[in-house]
Each structure stands twice: as C-alpha cells, then as structure tokens.
PDB file of C-alpha atoms in Angstrom:
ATOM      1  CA  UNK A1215     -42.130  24.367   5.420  1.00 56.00           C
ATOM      2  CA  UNK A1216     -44.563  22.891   3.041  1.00 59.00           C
ATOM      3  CA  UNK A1217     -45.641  19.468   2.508  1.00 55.00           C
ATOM      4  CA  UNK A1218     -43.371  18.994  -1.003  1.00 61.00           C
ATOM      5  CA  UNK A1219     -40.385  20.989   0.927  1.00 61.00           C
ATOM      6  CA  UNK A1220     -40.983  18.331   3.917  1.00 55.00           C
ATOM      7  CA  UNK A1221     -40.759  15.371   2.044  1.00 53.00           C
ATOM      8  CA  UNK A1222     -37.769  15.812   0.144  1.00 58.00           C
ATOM      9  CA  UNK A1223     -36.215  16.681   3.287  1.00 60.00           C
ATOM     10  CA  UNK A1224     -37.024  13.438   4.588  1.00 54.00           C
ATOM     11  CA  UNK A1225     -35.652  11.390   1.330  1.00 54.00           C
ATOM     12  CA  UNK A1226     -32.482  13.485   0.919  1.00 58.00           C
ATOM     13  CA  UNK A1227     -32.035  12.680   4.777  1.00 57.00           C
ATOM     14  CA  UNK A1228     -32.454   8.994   4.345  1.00 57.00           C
ATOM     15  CA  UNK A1229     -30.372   8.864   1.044  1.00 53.00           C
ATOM     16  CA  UNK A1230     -27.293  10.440   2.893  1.00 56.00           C
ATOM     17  CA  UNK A1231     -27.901   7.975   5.815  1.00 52.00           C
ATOM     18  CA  UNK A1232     -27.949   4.680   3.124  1.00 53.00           C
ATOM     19  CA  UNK A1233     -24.577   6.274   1.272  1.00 53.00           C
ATOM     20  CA  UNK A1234     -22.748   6.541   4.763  1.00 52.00           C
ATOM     21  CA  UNK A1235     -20.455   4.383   3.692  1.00 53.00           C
ATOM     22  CA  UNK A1236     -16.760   4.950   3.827  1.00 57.00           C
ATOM     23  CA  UNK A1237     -13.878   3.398   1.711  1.00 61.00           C
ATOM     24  CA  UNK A1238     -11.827   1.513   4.379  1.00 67.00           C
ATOM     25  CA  UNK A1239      -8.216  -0.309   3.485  1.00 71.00           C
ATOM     26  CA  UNK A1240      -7.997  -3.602   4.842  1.00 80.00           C
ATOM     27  CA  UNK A1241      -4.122  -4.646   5.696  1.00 83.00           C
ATOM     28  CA  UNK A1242      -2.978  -7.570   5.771  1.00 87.00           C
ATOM     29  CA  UNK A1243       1.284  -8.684   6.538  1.00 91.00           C
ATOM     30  CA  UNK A1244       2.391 -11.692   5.077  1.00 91.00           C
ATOM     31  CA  UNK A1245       6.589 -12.679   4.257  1.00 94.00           C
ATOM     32  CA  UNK A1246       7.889 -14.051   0.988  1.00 94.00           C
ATOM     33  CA  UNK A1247      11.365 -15.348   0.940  1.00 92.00           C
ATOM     34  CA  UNK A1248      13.589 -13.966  -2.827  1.00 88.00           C
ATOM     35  CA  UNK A1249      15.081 -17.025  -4.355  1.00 88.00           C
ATOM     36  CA  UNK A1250      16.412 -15.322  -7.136  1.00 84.00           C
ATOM     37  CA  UNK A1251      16.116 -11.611  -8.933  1.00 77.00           C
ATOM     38  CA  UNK A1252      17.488 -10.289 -11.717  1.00 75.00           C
ATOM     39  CA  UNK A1253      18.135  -6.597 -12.908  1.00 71.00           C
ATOM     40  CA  UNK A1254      17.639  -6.025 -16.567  1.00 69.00           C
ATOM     41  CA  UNK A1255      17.138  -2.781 -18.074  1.00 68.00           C
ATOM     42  CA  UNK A1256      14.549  -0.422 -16.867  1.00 70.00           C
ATOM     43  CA  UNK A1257      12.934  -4.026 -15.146  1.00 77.00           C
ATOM     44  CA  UNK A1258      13.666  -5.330 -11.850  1.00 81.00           C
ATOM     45  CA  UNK A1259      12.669  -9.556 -11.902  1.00 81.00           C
ATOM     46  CA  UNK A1260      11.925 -11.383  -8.336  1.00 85.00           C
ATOM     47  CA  UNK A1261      11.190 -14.534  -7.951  1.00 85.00           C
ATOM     48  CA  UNK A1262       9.679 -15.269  -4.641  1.00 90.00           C
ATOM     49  CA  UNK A1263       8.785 -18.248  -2.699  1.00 91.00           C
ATOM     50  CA  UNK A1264       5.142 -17.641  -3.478  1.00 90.00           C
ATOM     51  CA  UNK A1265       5.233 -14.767  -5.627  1.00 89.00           C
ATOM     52  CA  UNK A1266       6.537 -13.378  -8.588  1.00 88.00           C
ATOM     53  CA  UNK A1267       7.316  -9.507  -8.705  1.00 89.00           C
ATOM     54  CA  UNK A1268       7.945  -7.413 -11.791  1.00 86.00           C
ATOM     55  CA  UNK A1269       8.929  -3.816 -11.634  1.00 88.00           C
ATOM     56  CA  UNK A1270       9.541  -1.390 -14.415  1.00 82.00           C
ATOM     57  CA  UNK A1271       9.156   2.028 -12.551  1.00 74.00           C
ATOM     58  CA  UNK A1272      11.223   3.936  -9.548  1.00 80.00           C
ATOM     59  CA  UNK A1273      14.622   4.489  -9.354  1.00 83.00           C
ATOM     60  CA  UNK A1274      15.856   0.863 -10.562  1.00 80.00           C
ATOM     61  CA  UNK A1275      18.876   2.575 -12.809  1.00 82.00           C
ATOM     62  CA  UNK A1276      20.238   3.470  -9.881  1.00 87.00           C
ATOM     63  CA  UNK A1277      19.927   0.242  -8.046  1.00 85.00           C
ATOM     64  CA  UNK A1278      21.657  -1.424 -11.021  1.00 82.00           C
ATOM     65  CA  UNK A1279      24.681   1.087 -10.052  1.00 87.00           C
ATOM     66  CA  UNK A1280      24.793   0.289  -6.552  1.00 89.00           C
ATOM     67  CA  UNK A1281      24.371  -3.398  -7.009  1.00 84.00           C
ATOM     68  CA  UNK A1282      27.617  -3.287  -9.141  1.00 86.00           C
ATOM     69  CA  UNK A1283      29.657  -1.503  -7.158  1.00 92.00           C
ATOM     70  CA  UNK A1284      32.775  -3.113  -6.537  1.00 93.00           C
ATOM     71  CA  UNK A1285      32.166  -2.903  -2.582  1.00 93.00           C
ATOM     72  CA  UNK A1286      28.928  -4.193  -2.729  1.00 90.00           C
ATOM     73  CA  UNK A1287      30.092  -7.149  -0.489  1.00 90.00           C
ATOM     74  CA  UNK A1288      29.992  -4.921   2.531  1.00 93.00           C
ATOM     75  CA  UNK A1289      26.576  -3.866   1.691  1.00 92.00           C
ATOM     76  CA  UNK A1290      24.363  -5.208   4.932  1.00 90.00           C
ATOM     77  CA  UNK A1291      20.891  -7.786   4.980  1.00 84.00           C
ATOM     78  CA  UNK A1292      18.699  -5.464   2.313  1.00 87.00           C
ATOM     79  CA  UNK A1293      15.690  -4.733   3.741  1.00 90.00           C
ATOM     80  CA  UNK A1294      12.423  -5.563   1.526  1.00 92.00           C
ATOM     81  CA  UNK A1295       8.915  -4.111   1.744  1.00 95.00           C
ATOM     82  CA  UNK A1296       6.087  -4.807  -0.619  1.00 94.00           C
ATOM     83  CA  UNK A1297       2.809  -3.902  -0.790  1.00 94.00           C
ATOM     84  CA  UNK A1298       0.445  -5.086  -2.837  1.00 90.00           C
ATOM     85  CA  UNK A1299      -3.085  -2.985  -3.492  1.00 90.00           C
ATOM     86  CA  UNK A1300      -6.101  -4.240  -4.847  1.00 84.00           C
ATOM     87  CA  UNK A1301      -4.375  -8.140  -5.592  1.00 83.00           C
ATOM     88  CA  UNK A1302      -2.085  -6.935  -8.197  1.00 86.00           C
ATOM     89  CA  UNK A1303      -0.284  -3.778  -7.797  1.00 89.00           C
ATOM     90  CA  UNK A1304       2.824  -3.592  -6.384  1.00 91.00           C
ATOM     91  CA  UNK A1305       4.756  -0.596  -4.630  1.00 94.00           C
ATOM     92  CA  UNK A1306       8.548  -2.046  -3.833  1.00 93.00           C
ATOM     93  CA  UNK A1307      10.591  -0.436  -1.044  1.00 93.00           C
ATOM     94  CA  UNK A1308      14.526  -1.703  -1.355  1.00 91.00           C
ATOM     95  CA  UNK A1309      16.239  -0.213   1.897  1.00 93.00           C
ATOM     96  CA  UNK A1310      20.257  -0.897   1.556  1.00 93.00           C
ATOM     97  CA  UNK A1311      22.683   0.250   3.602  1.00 95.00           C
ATOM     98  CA  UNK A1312      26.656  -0.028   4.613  1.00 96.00           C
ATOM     99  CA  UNK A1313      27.947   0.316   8.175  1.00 96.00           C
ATOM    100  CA  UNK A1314      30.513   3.462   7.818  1.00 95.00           C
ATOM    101  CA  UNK A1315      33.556   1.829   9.459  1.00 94.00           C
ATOM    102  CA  UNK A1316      33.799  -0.613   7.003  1.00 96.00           C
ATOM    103  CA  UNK A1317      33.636   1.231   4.088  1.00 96.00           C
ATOM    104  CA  UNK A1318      36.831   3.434   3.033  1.00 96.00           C
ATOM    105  CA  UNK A1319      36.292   7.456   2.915  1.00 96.00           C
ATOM    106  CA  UNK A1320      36.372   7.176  -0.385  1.00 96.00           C
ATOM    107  CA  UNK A1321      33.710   4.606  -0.863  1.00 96.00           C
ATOM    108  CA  UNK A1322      31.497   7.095   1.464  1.00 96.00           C
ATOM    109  CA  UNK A1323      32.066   9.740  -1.036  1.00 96.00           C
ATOM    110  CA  UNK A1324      31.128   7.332  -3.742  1.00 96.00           C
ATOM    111  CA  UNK A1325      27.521   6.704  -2.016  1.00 96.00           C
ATOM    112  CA  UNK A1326      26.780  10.291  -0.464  1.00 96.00           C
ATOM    113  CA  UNK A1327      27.841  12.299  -3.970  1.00 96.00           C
ATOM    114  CA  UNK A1328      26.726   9.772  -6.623  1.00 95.00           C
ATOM    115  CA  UNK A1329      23.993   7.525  -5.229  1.00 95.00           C
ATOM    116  CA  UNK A1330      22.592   9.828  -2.744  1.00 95.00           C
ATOM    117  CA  UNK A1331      22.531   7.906   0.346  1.00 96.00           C
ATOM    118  CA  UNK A1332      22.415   9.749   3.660  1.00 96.00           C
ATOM    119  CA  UNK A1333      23.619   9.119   7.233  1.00 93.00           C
ATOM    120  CA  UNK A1334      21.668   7.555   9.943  1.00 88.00           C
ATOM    121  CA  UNK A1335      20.738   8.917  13.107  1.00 86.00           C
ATOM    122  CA  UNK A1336      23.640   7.450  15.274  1.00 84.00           C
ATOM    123  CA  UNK A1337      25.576   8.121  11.816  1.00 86.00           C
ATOM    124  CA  UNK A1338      27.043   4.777  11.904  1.00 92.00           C
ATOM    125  CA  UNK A1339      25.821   4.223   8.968  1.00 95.00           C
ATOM    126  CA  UNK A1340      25.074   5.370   5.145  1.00 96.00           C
ATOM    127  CA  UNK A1341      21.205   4.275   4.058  1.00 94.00           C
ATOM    128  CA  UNK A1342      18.825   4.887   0.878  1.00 95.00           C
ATOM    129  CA  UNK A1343      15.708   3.502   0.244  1.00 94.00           C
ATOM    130  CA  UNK A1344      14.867   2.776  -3.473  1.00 91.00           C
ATOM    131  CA  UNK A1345      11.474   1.928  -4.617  1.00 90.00           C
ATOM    132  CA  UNK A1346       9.362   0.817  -7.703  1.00 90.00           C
ATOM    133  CA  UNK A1347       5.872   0.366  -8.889  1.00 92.00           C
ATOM    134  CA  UNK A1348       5.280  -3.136 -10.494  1.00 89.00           C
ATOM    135  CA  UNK A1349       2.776  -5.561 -10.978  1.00 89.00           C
ATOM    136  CA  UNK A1350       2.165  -9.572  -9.387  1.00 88.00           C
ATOM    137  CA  UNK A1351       2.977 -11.519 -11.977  1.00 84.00           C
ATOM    138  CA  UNK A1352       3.594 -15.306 -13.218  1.00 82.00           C
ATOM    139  CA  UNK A1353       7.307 -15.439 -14.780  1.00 79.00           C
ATOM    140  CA  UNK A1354       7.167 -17.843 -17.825  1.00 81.00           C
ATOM    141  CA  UNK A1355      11.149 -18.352 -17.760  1.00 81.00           C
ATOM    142  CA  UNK A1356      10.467 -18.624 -13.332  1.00 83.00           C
ATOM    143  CA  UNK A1357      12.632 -22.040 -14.034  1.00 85.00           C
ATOM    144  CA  UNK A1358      15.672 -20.540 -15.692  1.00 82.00           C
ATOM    145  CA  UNK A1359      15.531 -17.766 -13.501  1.00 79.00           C
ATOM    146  CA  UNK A1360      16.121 -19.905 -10.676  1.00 83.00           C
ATOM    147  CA  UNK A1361      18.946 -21.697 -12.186  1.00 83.00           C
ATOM    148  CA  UNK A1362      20.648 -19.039 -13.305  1.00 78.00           C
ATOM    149  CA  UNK A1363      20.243 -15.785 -10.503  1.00 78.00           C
ATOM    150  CA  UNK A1364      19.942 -18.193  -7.024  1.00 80.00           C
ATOM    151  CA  UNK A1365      20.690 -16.088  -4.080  1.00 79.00           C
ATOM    152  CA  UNK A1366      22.818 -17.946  -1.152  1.00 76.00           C
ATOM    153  CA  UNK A1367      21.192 -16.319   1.368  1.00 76.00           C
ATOM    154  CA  UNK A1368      17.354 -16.103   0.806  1.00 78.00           C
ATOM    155  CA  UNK A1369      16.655 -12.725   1.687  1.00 84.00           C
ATOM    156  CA  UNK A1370      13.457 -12.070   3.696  1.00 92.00           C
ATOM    157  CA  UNK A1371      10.408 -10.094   1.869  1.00 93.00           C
ATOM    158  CA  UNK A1372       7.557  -8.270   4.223  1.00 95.00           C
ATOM    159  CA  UNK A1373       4.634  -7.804   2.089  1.00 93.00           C
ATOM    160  CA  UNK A1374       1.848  -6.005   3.089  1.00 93.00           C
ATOM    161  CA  UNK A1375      -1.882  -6.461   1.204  1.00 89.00           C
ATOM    162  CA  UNK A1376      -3.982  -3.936   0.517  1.00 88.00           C
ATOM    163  CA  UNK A1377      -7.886  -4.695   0.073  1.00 79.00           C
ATOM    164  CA  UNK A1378     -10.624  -1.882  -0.060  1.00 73.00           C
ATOM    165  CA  UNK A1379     -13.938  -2.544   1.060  1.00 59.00           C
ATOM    166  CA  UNK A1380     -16.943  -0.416   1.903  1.00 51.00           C
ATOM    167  CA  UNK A1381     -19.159  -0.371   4.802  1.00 51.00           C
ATOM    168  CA  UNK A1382     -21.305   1.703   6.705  1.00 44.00           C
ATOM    169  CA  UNK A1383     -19.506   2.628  10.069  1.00 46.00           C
ATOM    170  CA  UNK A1384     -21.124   4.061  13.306  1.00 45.00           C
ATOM    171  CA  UNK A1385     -18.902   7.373  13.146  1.00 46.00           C
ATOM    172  CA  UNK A1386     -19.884   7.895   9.220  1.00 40.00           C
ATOM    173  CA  UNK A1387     -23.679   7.854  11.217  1.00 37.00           C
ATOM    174  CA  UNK A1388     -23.147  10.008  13.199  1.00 35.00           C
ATOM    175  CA  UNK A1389     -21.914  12.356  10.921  1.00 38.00           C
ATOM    176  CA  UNK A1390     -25.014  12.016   8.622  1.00 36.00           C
ATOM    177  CA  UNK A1391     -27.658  12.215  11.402  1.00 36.00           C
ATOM    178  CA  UNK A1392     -25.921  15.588  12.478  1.00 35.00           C
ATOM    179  CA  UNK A1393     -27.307  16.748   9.112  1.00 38.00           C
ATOM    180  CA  UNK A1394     -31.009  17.507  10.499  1.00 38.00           C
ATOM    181  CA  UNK A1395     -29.982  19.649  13.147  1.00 38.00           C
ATOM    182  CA  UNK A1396     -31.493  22.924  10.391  1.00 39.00           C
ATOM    183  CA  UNK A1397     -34.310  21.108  10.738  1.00 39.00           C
ATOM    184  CA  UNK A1398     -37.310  22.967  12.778  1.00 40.00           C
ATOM    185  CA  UNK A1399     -37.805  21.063  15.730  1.00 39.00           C
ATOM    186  CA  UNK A1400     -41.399  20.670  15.589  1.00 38.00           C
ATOM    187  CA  UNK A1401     -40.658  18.362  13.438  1.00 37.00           C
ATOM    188  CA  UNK A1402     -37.272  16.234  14.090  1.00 38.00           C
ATOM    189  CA  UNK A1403     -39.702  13.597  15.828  1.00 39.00           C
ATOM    190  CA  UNK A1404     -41.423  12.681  12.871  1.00 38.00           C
ATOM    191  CA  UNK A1405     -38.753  13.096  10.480  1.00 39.00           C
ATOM    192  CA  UNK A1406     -36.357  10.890  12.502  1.00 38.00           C
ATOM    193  CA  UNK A1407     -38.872   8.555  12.430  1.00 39.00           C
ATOM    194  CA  UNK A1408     -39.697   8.037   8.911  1.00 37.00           C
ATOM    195  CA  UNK A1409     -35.691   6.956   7.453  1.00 38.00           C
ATOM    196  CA  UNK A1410     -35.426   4.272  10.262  1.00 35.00           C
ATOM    197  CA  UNK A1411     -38.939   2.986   8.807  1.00 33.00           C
ATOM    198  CA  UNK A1412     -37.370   3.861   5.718  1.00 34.00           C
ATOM    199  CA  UNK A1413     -34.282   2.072   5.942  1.00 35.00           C
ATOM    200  CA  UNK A1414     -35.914  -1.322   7.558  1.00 36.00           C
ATOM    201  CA  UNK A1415     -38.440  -1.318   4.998  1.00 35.00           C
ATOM    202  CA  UNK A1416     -35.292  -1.679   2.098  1.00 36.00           C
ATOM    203  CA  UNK A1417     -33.238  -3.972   4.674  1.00 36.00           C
ATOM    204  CA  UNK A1418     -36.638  -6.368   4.303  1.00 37.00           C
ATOM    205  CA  UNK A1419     -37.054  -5.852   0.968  1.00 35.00           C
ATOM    206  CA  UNK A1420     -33.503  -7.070   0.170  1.00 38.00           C
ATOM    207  CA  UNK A1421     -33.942 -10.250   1.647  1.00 38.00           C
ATOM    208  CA  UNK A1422     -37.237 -11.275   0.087  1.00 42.00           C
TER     209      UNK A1422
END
C-alpha cells in the first residue's frame, strides 16, 4: 500500500465514521377530544379540542355511506387514531364497528357485501378500518362548525407525533469501524489512531 493509497484510506475511514448517523423517528402519544366533524365531498372536517384535522384522501366516500346508513345508531364508540409526521401531516385511522346480535341479517349483508367490513376474531362482531391522508390545519369557519356539527358524546382521538431527528448511535459505530477489517494489520494501529485524532480535532474546532 502506498503512501497516497494509505491516506485516502484513512479519510474515507473517518468520513464514514462522521456520516454514521441514522434517521431515527421520535414518537410521541398525545389525545384530542372531536367536538364536531363534518363530511363534505371528497373532505372529511374535524374539529378537535386542540386541533383541527382536514382530510381529502382515503376511502372517505365510503365513510359518508356508512355514516348514513339508517342503522348507524347501533354503530359502537368509533375508534380514532392519528398520526401526525413531521408537525403537519396527517394519516387518519377511523375503526367502526357493530356488535352482530344487534344488527338484523340483513343489515350484516348490507356491511359485509357493500362496505366491506369483516368479522372479528370471536366473530361477535363486523369491523373496518377507514383511513385518510390530511393535513393540521386552522379552520376559518372552526366557530360555525361548532355550532352547527356538535357531537353529544365527545369522542376520544389518540394521536401519535412523528418527529425525525438524526444522530450518531453506538450500533451505527460499530458498523462503520467494522469497515477496516481489509485493512493490513500492520497497519490498523496507526490508522485507528489517526480518525479519533481526526474526529476530536473537528469536535474542537466546532466549538471555537
């Protein structure tokens, strides 16, 4: 190994241990309580406690359907998941479903052949999960929604936030120090040497 050979070794080396950084998603839970929501179109409207929530993509025609069927009344505590990535993007998870002793055999043939909706595991009862993409957003009309869609019973809303952030991790190391191994031993000790000088030298250097 020459000289010129050597010391590239040594930068590429200490390059791939400075970029051993790894994406990692930060997760947060939070709740939100719906105070009022509105289906309109191709747009689903919530209006949260602390949030507003504005969907336009998913399967929210189909929603509209099931919301106005005329047995919607025996249609159980929705369950509603949220997650929001990167402070404003929204991925909406509407679970619904309808215990099958209260619903006629008719109305399960309504949900199974039309909407789709499937039998649990103890097939007591008849579940689909819709879902949207949206956005967080601030409702100008918030006010009249409010007075016009109120819910009588608030209906509970688990959000989730999503945050990436990057930092250098001690298994992303170790996977970048493996690197060296087709390295001729004679030298390892000296090369090892130089990116720790290498890398305290630039740690320094930011602070000054």
């Amino acid at each position: 190994m020459n000289f010129s050979h050597f010391i590239k070794t040594i930068l590429l080396l200490s390059i791939s241990i400075l970029t051993a950084c790894s994406t990692h998603i930060e997760k947060v839970k939070s709740n939100d309580v719906v105070q009022a929501f509105l289906v309109d179109k191709d747009n689903l409207y919530v209006v949260g406690q602390n949030y507003d929530y504005q969907f336009s993509q998913g399967n929210i025609d189909v929603l509209q359907k099931v919301l106005m069927l005329p047995f919607i009344n025996k249609m159980k505590d929705p369950s509603i998941l949220i997650e929001i990535h990167d402070g404003k993007k929204l991925k909406g998870y509407y679970d619904v479903s309808f215990v099958k002793e209260q619903l006629s055999k008719k109305e399960q043939k309504v949900l199974m052949d039309e909407y789709g909706f499937t039998q649990s595991n103890n097939r007591r009862t008849l579940f689909k999960r819709f879902y949207a993409d949206g956005i967080l957003s601030q409702l100008q009309n918030r006010n009249e929604l409010l007075s016009k869609y109120p819910l009588t019973n608030k209906l509970l809303i688990q959000l989730e936030f999503f945050e990436k952030s990057k930092k250098i991790t001690g298994e992303d190391i170790a996977k970048v120090v493996l690197l060296p191994v087709a390295i001729p031993v004679a030298v390892v000790g000296t090369v090892l040497a130089f990116p720790i000088y290498f890398i305290w030298v630039v740690a320094e250097s930011a602070h000054k």
